[in-house]
Amino acid sequence: MIALREVTGLPSGFGLRDLRHYFATVLIFGGANVKTVQLAMGHTTPTVTLNTYVGYWPDPVDQTRSLVDSALGCTGVVPETDSE
């Protein structure tokens, strides 16, 4: 029988726990909130989810800045000004 990792090209030692973490981070990077990830992962509380994946959520300040920039149509490019 051929191992699943041989068919998919997964690294040696890649298991179901790794797949769960991958799934959770895909949800987080896709914009899912804590409650959504908690329910998808089957965690008992959102606190469990936050304690496990706290480093994967975008920084709130950066996220706020991006939302405001997007709403204002900012490109992130600062125009040059004359220094006269």
mmCIF file of C-alpha atoms in Angstrom:
data_model
loop_
_atom_site.group_PDB
_atom_site.id
_atom_site.type_symbol
_atom_site.label_atom_id
_atom_site.label_comp_id
_atom_site.label_asym_id
_atom_site.label_seq_id
_atom_site.Cartn_x
_atom_site.Cartn_y
_atom_site.Cartn_z
ATOM 1 C CA MET A 1 0.000 0.000 0.000
ATOM 2 C CA ILE A 2 1.285 3.487 -0.871
ATOM 3 C CA ALA A 3 1.445 5.984 1.985
ATOM 4 C CA LEU A 4 -0.654 9.124 1.561
ATOM 5 C CA ARG A 5 2.415 11.365 1.908
ATOM 6 C CA GLU A 6 4.038 9.605 -1.076
ATOM 7 C CA VAL A 7 1.028 10.400 -3.245
ATOM 8 C CA THR A 8 0.636 14.003 -2.106
ATOM 9 C CA GLY A 9 4.302 14.899 -1.682
ATOM 10 C CA LEU A 10 3.900 15.673 2.019
ATOM 11 C CA PRO A 11 7.086 15.640 4.068
ATOM 12 C CA SER A 12 7.980 12.628 6.182
ATOM 13 C CA GLY A 13 6.387 12.879 9.612
ATOM 14 C CA PHE A 14 3.489 15.074 8.430
ATOM 15 C CA GLY A 15 0.438 13.859 10.331
ATOM 16 C CA LEU A 16 -3.151 14.656 11.147
ATOM 17 C CA ARG A 17 -2.154 17.179 13.832
ATOM 18 C CA ASP A 18 -0.151 19.093 11.224
ATOM 19 C CA LEU A 19 -3.138 18.996 8.889
ATOM 20 C CA ARG A 20 -5.367 20.428 11.652
ATOM 21 C CA HIS A 21 -2.925 23.288 12.242
ATOM 22 C CA TYR A 22 -2.740 23.930 8.516
ATOM 23 C CA PHE A 23 -6.545 24.001 8.287
ATOM 24 C CA ALA A 24 -6.795 26.453 11.199
ATOM 25 C CA THR A 25 -4.181 28.804 9.756
ATOM 26 C CA VAL A 26 -5.885 28.761 6.353
ATOM 27 C CA LEU A 27 -9.083 29.905 8.074
ATOM 28 C CA ILE A 28 -7.239 32.597 10.021
ATOM 29 C CA PHE A 29 -5.332 33.949 7.020
ATOM 30 C CA GLY A 30 -8.615 33.889 5.109
ATOM 31 C CA GLY A 31 -10.121 36.302 7.630
ATOM 32 C CA ALA A 32 -12.129 33.960 9.856
ATOM 33 C CA ASN A 33 -12.842 35.230 13.342
ATOM 34 C CA VAL A 34 -11.953 33.413 16.562
ATOM 35 C CA LYS A 35 -15.427 31.929 17.045
ATOM 36 C CA THR A 36 -15.503 30.491 13.523
ATOM 37 C CA VAL A 37 -12.097 28.860 13.950
ATOM 38 C CA GLN A 38 -13.084 27.573 17.400
ATOM 39 C CA LEU A 39 -16.169 25.865 16.012
ATOM 40 C CA ALA A 40 -14.316 24.446 13.007
ATOM 41 C CA MET A 41 -11.563 23.036 15.213
ATOM 42 C CA GLY A 42 -13.941 21.697 17.868
ATOM 43 C CA HIS A 43 -12.273 23.641 20.677
ATOM 44 C CA THR A 44 -14.289 23.970 23.866
ATOM 45 C CA THR A 45 -13.873 27.758 24.073
ATOM 46 C CA PRO A 46 -12.509 30.617 21.964
ATOM 47 C CA THR A 47 -9.798 30.974 24.628
ATOM 48 C CA VAL A 48 -8.389 27.567 23.701
ATOM 49 C CA THR A 49 -8.273 28.660 20.067
ATOM 50 C CA LEU A 50 -6.600 31.968 20.899
ATOM 51 C CA ASN A 51 -4.034 30.307 23.146
ATOM 52 C CA THR A 52 -3.153 27.880 20.368
ATOM 53 C CA TYR A 53 -3.129 30.228 17.363
ATOM 54 C CA VAL A 54 -2.580 33.707 18.835
ATOM 55 C CA GLY A 55 0.495 34.365 16.700
ATOM 56 C CA TYR A 56 -1.337 33.735 13.435
ATOM 57 C CA TRP A 57 -3.984 36.449 13.637
ATOM 58 C CA PRO A 58 -2.942 39.757 12.087
ATOM 59 C CA ASP A 59 -1.894 42.504 14.451
ATOM 60 C CA PRO A 60 -5.023 44.579 15.244
ATOM 61 C CA VAL A 61 -3.233 47.868 14.598
ATOM 62 C CA ASP A 62 -1.984 46.696 11.189
ATOM 63 C CA GLN A 63 -5.427 45.332 10.347
ATOM 64 C CA THR A 64 -7.085 48.619 11.311
ATOM 65 C CA ARG A 65 -4.581 50.579 9.235
ATOM 66 C CA SER A 66 -5.219 48.336 6.223
ATOM 67 C CA LEU A 67 -8.991 48.705 6.552
ATOM 68 C CA VAL A 68 -8.764 52.504 6.692
ATOM 69 C CA ASP A 69 -6.280 52.611 3.805
ATOM 70 C CA SER A 70 -8.584 50.426 1.735
ATOM 71 C CA ALA A 71 -11.623 52.566 2.532
ATOM 72 C CA LEU A 72 -9.745 55.714 1.524
ATOM 73 C CA GLY A 73 -8.302 54.171 -1.616
ATOM 74 C CA CYS A 74 -4.726 54.486 -0.398
ATOM 75 C CA THR A 75 -2.095 52.568 -2.300
ATOM 76 C CA GLY A 76 0.614 52.682 0.338
ATOM 77 C CA VAL A 77 2.782 54.850 -1.893
ATOM 78 C CA VAL A 78 3.745 58.184 -0.376
ATOM 79 C CA PRO A 79 3.869 60.907 -3.038
ATOM 80 C CA GLU A 80 7.015 62.992 -3.244
ATOM 81 C CA THR A 81 6.731 66.672 -2.312
ATOM 82 C CA ASP A 82 8.838 69.634 -3.287
ATOM 83 C CA SER A 83 11.204 70.544 -0.493
ATOM 84 C CA GLU A 84 11.484 74.204 -1.523
#
